[in-house]
Short mmCIF file of C-alpha atoms and ligand atoms in Angstrom, two decimals:
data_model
loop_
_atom_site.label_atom_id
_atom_site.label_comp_id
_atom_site.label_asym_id
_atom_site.label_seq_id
_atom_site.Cartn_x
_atom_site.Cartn_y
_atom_site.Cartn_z
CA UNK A 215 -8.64 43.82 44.57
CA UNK A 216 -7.32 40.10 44.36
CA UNK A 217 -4.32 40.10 41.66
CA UNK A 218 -5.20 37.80 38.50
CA UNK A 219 -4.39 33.66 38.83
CA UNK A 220 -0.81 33.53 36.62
CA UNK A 221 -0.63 30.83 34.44
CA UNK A 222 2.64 30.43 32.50
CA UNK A 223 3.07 28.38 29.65
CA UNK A 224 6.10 27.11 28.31
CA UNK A 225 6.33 25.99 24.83
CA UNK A 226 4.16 27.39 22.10
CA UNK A 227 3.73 24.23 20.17
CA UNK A 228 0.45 22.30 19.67
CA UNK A 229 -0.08 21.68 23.38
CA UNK A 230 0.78 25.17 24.46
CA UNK A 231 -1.23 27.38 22.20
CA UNK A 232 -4.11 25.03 22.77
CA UNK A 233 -4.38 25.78 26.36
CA UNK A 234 -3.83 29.35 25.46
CA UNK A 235 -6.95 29.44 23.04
CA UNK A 236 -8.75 28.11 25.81
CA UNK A 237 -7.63 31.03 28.50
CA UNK A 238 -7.92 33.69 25.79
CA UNK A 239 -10.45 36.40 26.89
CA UNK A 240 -10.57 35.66 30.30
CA UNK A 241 -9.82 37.11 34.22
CA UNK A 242 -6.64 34.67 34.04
CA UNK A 243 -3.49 35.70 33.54
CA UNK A 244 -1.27 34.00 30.78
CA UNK A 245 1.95 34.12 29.64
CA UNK A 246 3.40 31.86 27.35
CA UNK A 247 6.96 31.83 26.54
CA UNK A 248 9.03 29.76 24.16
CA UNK A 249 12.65 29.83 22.81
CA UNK A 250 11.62 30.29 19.32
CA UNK A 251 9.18 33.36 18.38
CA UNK A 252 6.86 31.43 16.34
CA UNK A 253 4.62 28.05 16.38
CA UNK A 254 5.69 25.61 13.95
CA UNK A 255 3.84 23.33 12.14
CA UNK A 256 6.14 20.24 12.23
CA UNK A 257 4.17 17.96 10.12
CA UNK A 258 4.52 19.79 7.17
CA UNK A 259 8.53 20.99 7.83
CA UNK A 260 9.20 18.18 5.37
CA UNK A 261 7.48 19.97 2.33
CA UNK A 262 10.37 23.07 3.43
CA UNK A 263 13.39 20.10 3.80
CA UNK A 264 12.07 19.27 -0.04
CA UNK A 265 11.66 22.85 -1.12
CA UNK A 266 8.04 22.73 -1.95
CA UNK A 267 6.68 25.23 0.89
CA UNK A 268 8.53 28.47 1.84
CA UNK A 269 9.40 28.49 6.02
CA UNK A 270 6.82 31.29 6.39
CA UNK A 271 4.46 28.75 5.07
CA UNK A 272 4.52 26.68 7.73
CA UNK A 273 5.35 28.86 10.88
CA UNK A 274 3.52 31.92 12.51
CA UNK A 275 4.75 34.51 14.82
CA UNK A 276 3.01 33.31 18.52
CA UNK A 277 2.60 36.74 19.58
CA UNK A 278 0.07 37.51 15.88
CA UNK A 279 -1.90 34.45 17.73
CA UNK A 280 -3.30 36.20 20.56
CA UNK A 281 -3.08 39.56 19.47
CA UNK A 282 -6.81 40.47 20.02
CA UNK A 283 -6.55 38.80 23.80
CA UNK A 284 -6.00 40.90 26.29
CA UNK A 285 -4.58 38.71 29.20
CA UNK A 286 -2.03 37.21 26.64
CA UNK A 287 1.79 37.54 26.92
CA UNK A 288 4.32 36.51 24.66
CA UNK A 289 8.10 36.14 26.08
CA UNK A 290 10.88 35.08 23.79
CA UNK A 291 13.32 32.99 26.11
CA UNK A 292 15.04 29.52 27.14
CA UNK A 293 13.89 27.98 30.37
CA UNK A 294 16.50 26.21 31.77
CA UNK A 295 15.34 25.04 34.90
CA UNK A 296 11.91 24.79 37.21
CA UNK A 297 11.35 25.54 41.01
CA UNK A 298 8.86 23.59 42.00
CA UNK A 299 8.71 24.77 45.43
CA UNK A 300 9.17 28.85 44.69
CA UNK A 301 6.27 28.58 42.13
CA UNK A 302 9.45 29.95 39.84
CA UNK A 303 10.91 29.51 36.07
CA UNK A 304 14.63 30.42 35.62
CA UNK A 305 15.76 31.75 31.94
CA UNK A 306 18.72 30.84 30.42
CA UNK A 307 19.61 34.68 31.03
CA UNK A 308 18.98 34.31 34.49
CA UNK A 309 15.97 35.97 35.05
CA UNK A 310 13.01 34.78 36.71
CA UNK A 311 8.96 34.55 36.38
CA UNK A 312 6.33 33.29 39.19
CA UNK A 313 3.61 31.39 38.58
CA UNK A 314 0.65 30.10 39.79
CA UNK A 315 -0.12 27.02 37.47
CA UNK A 316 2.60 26.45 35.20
CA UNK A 317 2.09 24.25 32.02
CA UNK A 318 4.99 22.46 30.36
CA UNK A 319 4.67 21.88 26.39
CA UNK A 320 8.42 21.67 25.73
CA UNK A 321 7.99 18.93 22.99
CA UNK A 322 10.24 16.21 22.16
CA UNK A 323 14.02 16.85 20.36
CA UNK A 324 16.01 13.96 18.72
CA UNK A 325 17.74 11.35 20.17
CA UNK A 326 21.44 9.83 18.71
CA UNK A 327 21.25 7.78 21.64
CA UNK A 328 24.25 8.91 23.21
CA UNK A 329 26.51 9.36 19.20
CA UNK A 330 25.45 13.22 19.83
CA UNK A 331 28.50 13.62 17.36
CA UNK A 332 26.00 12.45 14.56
CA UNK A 333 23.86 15.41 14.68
CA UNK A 334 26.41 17.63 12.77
CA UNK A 335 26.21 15.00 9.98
CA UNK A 336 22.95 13.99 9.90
CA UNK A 337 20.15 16.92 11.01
CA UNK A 338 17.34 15.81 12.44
CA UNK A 339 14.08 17.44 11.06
CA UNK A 340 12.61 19.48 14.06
CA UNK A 341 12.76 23.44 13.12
CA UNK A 342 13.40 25.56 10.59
CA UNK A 343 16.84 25.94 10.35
CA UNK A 344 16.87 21.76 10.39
CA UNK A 345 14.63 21.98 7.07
CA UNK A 346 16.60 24.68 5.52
CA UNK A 347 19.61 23.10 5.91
CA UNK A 348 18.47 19.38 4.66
CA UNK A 349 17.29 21.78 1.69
CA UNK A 350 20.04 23.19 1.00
CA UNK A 351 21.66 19.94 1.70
CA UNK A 352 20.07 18.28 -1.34
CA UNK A 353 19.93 21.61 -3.50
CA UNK A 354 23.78 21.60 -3.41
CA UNK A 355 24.43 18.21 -3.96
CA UNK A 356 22.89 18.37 -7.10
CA UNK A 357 24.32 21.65 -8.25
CA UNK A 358 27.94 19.56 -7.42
CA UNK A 359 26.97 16.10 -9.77
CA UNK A 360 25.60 18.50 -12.26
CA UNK A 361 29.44 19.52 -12.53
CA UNK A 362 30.96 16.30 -12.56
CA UNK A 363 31.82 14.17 -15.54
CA UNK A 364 32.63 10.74 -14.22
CA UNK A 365 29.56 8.50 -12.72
CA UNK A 366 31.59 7.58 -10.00
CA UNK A 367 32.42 11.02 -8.80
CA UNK A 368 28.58 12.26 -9.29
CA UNK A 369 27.44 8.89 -7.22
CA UNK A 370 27.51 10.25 -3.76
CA UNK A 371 25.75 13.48 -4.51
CA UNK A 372 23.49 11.57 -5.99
CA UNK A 373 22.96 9.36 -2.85
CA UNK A 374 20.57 10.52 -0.04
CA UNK A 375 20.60 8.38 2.79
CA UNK A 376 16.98 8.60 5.20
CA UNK A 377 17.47 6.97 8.36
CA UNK A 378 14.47 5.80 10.48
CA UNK A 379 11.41 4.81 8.39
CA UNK A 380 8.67 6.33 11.17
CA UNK A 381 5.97 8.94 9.43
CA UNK A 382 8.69 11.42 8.92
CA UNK A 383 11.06 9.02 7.32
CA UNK A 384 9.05 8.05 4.93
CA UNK A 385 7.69 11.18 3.94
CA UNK A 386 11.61 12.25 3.69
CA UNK A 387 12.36 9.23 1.29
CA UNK A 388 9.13 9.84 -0.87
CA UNK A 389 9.56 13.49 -1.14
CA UNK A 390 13.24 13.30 -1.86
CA UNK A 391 12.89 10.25 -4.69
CA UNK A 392 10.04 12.54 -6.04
CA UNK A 393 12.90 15.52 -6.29
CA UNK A 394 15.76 13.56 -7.23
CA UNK A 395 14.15 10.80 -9.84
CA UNK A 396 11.58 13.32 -11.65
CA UNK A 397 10.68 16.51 -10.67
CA UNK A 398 13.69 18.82 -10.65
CA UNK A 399 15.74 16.56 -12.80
CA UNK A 400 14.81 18.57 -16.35
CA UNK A 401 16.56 21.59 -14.67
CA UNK A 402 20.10 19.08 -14.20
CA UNK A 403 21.25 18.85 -17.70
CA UNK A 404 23.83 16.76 -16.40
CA UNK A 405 22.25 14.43 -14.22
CA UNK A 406 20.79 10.68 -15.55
CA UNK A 407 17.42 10.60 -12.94
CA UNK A 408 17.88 7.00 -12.74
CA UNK A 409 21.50 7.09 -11.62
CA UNK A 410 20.01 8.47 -8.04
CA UNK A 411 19.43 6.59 -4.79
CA UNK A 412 17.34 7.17 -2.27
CA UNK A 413 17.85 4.47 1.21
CA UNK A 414 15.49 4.68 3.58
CA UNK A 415 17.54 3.00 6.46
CA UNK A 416 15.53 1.56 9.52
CA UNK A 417 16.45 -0.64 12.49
CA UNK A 418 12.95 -2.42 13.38
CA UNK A 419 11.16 -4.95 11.09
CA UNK A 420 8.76 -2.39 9.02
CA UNK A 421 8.22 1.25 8.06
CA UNK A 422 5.86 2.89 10.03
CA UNK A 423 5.85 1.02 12.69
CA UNK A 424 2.75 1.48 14.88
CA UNK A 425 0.22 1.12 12.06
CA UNK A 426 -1.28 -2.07 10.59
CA UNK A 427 0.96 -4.50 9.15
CA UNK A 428 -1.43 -4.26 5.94
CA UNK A 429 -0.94 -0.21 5.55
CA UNK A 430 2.68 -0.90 6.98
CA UNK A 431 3.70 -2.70 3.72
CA UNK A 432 1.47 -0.99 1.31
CA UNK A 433 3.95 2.47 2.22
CA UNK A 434 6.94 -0.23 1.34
CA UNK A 435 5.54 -1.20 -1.44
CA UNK A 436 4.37 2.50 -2.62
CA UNK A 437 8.13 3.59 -1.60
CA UNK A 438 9.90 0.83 -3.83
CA UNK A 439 7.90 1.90 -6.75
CA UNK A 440 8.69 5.63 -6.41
CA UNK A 441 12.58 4.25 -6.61
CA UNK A 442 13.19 4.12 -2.99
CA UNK A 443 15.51 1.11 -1.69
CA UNK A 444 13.92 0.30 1.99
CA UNK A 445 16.06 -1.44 4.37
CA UNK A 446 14.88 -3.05 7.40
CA UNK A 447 16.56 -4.58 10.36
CA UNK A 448 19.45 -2.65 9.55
CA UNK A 449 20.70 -0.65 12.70
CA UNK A 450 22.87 2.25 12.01
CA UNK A 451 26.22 1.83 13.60
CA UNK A 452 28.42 5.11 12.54
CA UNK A 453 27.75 8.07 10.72
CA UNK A 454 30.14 10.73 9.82
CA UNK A 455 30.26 13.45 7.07
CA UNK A 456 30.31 11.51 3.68
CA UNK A 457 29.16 8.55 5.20
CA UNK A 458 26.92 6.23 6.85
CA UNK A 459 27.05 2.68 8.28
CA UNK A 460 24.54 0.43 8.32
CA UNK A 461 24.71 -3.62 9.25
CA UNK A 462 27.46 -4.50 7.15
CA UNK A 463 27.24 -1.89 4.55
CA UNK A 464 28.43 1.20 4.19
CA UNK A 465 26.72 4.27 2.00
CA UNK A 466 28.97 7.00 0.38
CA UNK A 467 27.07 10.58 0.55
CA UNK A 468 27.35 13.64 2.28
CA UNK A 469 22.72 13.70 2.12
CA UNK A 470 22.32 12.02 5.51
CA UNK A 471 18.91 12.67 7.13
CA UNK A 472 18.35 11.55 10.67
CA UNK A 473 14.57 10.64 11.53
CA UNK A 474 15.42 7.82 14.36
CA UNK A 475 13.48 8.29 17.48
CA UNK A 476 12.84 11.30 19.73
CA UNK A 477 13.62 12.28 23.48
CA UNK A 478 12.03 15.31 25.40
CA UNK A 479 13.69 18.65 26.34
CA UNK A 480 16.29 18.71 29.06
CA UNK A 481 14.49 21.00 31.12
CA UNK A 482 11.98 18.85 32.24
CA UNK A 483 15.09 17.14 34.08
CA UNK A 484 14.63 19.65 36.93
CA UNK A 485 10.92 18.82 37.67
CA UNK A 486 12.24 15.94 39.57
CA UNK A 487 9.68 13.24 39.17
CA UNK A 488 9.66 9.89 37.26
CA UNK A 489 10.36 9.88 33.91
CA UNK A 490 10.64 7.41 31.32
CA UNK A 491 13.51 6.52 29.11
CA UNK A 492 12.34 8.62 26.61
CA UNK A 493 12.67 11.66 29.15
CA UNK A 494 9.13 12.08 28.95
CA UNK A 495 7.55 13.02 32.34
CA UNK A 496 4.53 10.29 34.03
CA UNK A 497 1.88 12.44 34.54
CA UNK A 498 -1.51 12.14 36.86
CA UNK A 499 -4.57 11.36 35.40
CA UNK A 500 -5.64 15.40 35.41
CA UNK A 501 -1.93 15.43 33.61
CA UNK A 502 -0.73 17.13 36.44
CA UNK A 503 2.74 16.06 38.19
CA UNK A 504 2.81 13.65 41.51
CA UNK A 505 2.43 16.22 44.40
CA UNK A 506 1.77 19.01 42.42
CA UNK A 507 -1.63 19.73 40.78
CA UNK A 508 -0.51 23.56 39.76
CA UNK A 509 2.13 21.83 37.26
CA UNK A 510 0.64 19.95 34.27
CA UNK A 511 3.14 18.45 31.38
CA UNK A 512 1.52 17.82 28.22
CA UNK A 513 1.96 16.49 24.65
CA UNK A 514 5.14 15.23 23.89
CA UNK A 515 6.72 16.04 26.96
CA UNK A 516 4.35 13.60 28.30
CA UNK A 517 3.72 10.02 29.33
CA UNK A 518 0.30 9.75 29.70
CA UNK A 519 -2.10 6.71 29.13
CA UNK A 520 -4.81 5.28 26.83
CA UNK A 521 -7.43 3.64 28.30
CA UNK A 522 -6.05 0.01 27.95
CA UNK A 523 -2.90 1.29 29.63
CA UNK A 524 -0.62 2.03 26.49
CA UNK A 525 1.65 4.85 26.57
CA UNK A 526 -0.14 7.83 24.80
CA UNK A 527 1.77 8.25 21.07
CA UNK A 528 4.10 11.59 20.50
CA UNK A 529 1.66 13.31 17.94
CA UNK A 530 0.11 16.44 17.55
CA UNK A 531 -3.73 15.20 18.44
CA UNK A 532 -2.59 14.37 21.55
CA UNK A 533 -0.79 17.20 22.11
CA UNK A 534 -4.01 19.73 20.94
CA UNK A 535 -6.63 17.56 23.17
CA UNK A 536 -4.19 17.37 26.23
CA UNK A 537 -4.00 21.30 25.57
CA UNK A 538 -7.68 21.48 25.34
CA UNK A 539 -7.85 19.76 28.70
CA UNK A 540 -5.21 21.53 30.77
CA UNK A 541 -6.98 24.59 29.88
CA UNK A 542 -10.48 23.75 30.62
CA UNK A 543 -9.03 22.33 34.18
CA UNK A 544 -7.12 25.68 35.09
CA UNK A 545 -10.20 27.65 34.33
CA UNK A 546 -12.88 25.20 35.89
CA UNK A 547 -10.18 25.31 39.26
CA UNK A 548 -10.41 29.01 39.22
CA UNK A 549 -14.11 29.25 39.00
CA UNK A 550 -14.73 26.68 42.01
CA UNK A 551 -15.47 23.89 39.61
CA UNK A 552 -14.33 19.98 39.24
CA UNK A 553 -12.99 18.73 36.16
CA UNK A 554 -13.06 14.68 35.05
CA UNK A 555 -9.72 12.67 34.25
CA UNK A 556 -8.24 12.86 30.60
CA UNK A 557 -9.29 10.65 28.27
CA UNK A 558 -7.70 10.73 24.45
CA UNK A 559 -10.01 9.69 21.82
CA UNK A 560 -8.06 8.70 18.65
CA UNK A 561 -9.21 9.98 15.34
CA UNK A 562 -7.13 8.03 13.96
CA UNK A 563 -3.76 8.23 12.19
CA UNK A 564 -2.06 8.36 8.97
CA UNK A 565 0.96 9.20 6.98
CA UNK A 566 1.63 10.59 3.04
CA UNK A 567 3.89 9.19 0.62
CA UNK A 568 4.24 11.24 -2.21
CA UNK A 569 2.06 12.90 -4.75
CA UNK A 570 -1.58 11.03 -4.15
CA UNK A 571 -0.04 8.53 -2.20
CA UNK A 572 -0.63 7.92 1.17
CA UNK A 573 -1.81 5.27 4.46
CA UNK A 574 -4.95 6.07 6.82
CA UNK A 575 -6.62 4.23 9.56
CA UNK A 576 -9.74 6.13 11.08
CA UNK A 577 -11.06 4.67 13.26
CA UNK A 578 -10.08 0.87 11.95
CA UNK A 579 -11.07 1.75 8.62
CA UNK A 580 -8.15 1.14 6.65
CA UNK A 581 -7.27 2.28 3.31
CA UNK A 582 -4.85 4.02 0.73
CA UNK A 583 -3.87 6.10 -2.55
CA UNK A 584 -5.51 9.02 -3.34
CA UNK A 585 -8.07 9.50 -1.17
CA UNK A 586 -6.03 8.79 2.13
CA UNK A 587 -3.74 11.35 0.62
CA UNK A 588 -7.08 13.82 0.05
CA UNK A 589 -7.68 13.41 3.26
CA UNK A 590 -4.92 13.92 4.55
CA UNK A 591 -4.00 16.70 2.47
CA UNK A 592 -7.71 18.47 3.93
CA UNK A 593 -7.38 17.83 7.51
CA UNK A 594 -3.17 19.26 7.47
CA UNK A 595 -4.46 22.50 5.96
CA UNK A 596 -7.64 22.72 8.19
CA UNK A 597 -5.45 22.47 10.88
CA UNK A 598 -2.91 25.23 9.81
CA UNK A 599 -2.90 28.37 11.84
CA UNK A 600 -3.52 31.46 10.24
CA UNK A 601 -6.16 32.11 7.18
CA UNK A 602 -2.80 33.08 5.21
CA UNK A 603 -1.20 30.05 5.66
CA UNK A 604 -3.74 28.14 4.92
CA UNK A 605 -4.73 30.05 1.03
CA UNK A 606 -0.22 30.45 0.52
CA UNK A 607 -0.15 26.03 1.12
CA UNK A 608 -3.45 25.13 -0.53
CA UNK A 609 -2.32 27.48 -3.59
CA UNK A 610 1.13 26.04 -3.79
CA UNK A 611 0.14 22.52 -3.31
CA UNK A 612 -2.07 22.65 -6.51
CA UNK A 613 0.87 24.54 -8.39
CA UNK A 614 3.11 21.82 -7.54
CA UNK A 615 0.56 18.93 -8.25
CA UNK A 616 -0.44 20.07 -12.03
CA UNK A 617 3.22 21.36 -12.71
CA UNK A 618 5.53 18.43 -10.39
CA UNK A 619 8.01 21.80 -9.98
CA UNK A 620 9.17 22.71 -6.42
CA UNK A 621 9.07 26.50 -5.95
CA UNK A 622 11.53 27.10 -3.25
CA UNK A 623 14.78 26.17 -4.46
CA UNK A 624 17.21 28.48 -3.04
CA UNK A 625 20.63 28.04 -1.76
CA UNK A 626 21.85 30.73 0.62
CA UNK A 627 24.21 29.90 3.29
CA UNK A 628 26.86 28.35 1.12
CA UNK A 629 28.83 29.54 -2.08
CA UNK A 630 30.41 26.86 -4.85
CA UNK A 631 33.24 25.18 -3.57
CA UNK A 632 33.03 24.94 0.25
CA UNK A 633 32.19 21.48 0.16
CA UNK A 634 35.76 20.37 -0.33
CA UNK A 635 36.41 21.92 3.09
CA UNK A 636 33.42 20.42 4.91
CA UNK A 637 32.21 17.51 2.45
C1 LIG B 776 9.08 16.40 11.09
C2 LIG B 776 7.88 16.05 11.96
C3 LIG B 776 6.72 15.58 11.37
C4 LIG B 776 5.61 15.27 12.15
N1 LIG B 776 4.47 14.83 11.54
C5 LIG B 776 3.37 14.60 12.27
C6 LIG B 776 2.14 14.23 11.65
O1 LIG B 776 2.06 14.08 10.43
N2 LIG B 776 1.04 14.03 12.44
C7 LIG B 776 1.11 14.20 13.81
O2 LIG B 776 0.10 14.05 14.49
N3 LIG B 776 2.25 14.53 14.42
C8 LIG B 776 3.38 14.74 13.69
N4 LIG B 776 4.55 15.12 14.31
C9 LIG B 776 4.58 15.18 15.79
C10 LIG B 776 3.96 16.48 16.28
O3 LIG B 776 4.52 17.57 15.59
C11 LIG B 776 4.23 16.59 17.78
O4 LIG B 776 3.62 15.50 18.41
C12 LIG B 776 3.67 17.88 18.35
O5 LIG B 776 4.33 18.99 17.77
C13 LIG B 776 3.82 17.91 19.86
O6 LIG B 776 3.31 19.12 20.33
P1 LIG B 776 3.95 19.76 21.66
O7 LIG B 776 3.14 20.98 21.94
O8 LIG B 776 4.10 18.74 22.70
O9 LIG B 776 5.43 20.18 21.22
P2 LIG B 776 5.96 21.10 20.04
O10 LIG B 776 4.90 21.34 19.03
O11 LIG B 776 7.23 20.47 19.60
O12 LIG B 776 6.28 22.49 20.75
C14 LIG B 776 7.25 22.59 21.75
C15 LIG B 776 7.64 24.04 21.88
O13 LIG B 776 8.39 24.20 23.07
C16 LIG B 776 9.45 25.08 22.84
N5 LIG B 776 10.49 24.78 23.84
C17 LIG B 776 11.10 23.60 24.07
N6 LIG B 776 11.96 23.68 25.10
C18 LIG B 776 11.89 24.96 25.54
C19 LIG B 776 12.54 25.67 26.58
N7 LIG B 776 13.43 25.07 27.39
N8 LIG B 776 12.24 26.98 26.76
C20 LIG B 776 11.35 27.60 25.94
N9 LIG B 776 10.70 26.97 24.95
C21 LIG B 776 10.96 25.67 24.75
C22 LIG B 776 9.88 24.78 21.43
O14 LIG B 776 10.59 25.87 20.85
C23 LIG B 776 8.53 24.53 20.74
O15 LIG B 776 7.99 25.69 20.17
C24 LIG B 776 5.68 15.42 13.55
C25 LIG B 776 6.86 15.88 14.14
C26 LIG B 776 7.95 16.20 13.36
C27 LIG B 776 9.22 16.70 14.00
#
């Protein structure tokens, strides 16, 4: 009997699964394997950074995905490095797996571009433990000014410092001027609201850069009245532990959030094709690699292109549809069948604020408030995984909108007092 067509899959993100979901159930052969046991859903990690969602909220084990689908495999493990030639994946442990078709959705880390010694001072927002440490981040900060007499001592607990003003920066800013100039502030006996500063720090001319120039400076605008001090042109030149640099001034506070550009995983490196500066991997048409049509690279690992040419944006659409498409190609190749070139359509795009406040453009219909933040409050839980997830974010969303109080406030890697040793 002819053994099964292996397909692995590395990274089980919103690319990976997606070709998964299309291979479920069928003769094919698919493993996916990712470093982390669970699929995160990154665009609402911010809601755990600000304490409004518990982690399990937002992530789901990959293995509970597939669990009714037979030809599904889930291996926990680092791949470090690709042979093309071998049809091989090497682990970090140095084991091995063959492959027929191999599909890489490794995703997109964060770039310092090249001040890697920033990263300890300033987490980027990109798993987990990056949301519960900005969390706990803030949480203790406030515990600390609550403590302090003088205003001068409280001020740079009372700072938080956002730098990059892309969709996650600004959701950063707003969610963190929500926390520090209302919501929590009744539990801070100590604390005067309006003696906190939020900076949302960004090098280009305007936040969210990408969308309309319209929507671009209605989010300014909507930012500024929430209390948060936007700063544009305003490259960040040094960052270190209580501090942060920025044109000529400097900011005092140890609540330093990095949110400045992205670059893809190493270990697309040892594909050896072209890749842009980003990292990110030129793909074929099919989204297959030059020479190769068994080895596709999708989502952000990708640079693929819109039909005018433009480079296809790092988002989770993309990532889902390119999915989509890789598996619907693998299966039609295996069944004798042709498949047409990629094409993206774009839904649209949009970005929240704060509470009923946020920017959409479907389809170049442009608009704002509360019902671009229904919207997009709708189409983030529809595209949750997992029934549970779903009810535990809807139910906690409507807690926190009628009551303003953020449920997960817990501080648990740190006791009172270590912040003198590591500020
Ligand atoms: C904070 C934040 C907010 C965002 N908000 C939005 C939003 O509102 N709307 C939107 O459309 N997009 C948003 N995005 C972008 C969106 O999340 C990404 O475009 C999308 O996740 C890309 O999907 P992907 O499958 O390419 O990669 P990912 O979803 O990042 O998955 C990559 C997977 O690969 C695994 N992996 C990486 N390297 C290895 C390795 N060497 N070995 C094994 N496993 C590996 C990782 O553990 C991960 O599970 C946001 C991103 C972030 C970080």
């Amino acid at each position: 009997m002819k053994s099964p067509i292996k397909v692995i899959i590395v990274g089980g993100g919103f690319g990976g699964i997606s070709v998964a979901k299309i291979l479920k159930n069928t003769e094919i052969d698919v493993t996916i394997v990712d470093r982390r046991n669970h699929h995160l859903f990154q665009p609402l990690l911010y809601q755990v950074a600000t304490a409004a969602l518990s982690p399990g909220d937002v992530a789901v084990p990959i293995r509970s995905i597939f669990s009714s689908s037979n030809n599904i495999k889930t291996v926990l493990g680092e791949v470090t490095s690709i042979d093309k030639q071998e049809k091989r994946l090497l682990f970090k442990d140095r084991s091995d797996l063959g492959f027929d078709y191999l599909v890489m959705a490794t995703g997109s880390q964060y770039n310092y571009f090249g001040n890697d010694q920033w990263k300890n001072h300033a987490p980027g927002l990109k798993s987990i433990d990056d949301a519960i440490s900005i969390r706990e981040r803030i949480l203790y900060s406030l515990e600390i000014a609550d403590q302090l007499e003088s205003e001068e001592e409280k001020k740079p607990y009372l700072t938080y410092a956002v730098i990059g003003a892309g969709p996650t920066g600004v959701e950063m800013a707003g969610a963190i001027a929500e926390i520090a100039k209302r919501n929590m502030m009744r539990d801070y006996k100590n604390i005067d609201p309006d003696k906190t500063d939020v900076f949302l720090i960004e090098a280009g001319p305007k936040v969210l850069n990408g969308y309309s120039d319209s929507l671009s400076e209605k989010a300014q605008q909507d930012l500024e009245e929430m209390g948060v001090t936007v700063l544009l042109n305003q490259p960040v030149s040094d960052v270190t532990a209580d501090k942060v640099t920025a044109g000529d001034t400097i900011f005092h506070t140890p609540n330093i959030i990095w949110a400045a550009g992205v670059q893809s995983s190493p270990v697309l490196d040892s594909l050896s094709v072209d890749q842009d500066k980003t990292g990110r991997v030129y793909v074929n048409n099919d989204l297959s690699i030059e020479d190769y049509p068994n080895i596709f690279v999708i989502g952000d690992a990708a640079h693929s292109k819109d039909s005018s040419g433009d480079p296809l944006p790092a988002l989770a659409p993309v990532a889902l549809q390119q999915g989509k498409y890789v598996g619907k190609k693998i299966k039609n190749t295996s069944e004798g069948k042709s498949t047409r070139a990629f094409s993206y359509t774009d839904k649209g795009s949009m970005a929240t604020i704060g509470r009923a406040k946020a920017v959409a453009d479907i389809k170049g219909f442009k608009f704002s408030g509360l019902a671009a933040w229904l919207l997009w409050s709708l189409i983030h839980i529809f595209f949750l995984i997992g029934f549970r997830n779903r009810f535990r974010v809807f139910a906690e969303w409507i807690w926190h909108y009628l009551t303003f109080k953020r449920g997960v406030r817990i501080i648990s890697s740190r006791t009172f007092g270590e912040h003198r040793d590591s500020g």
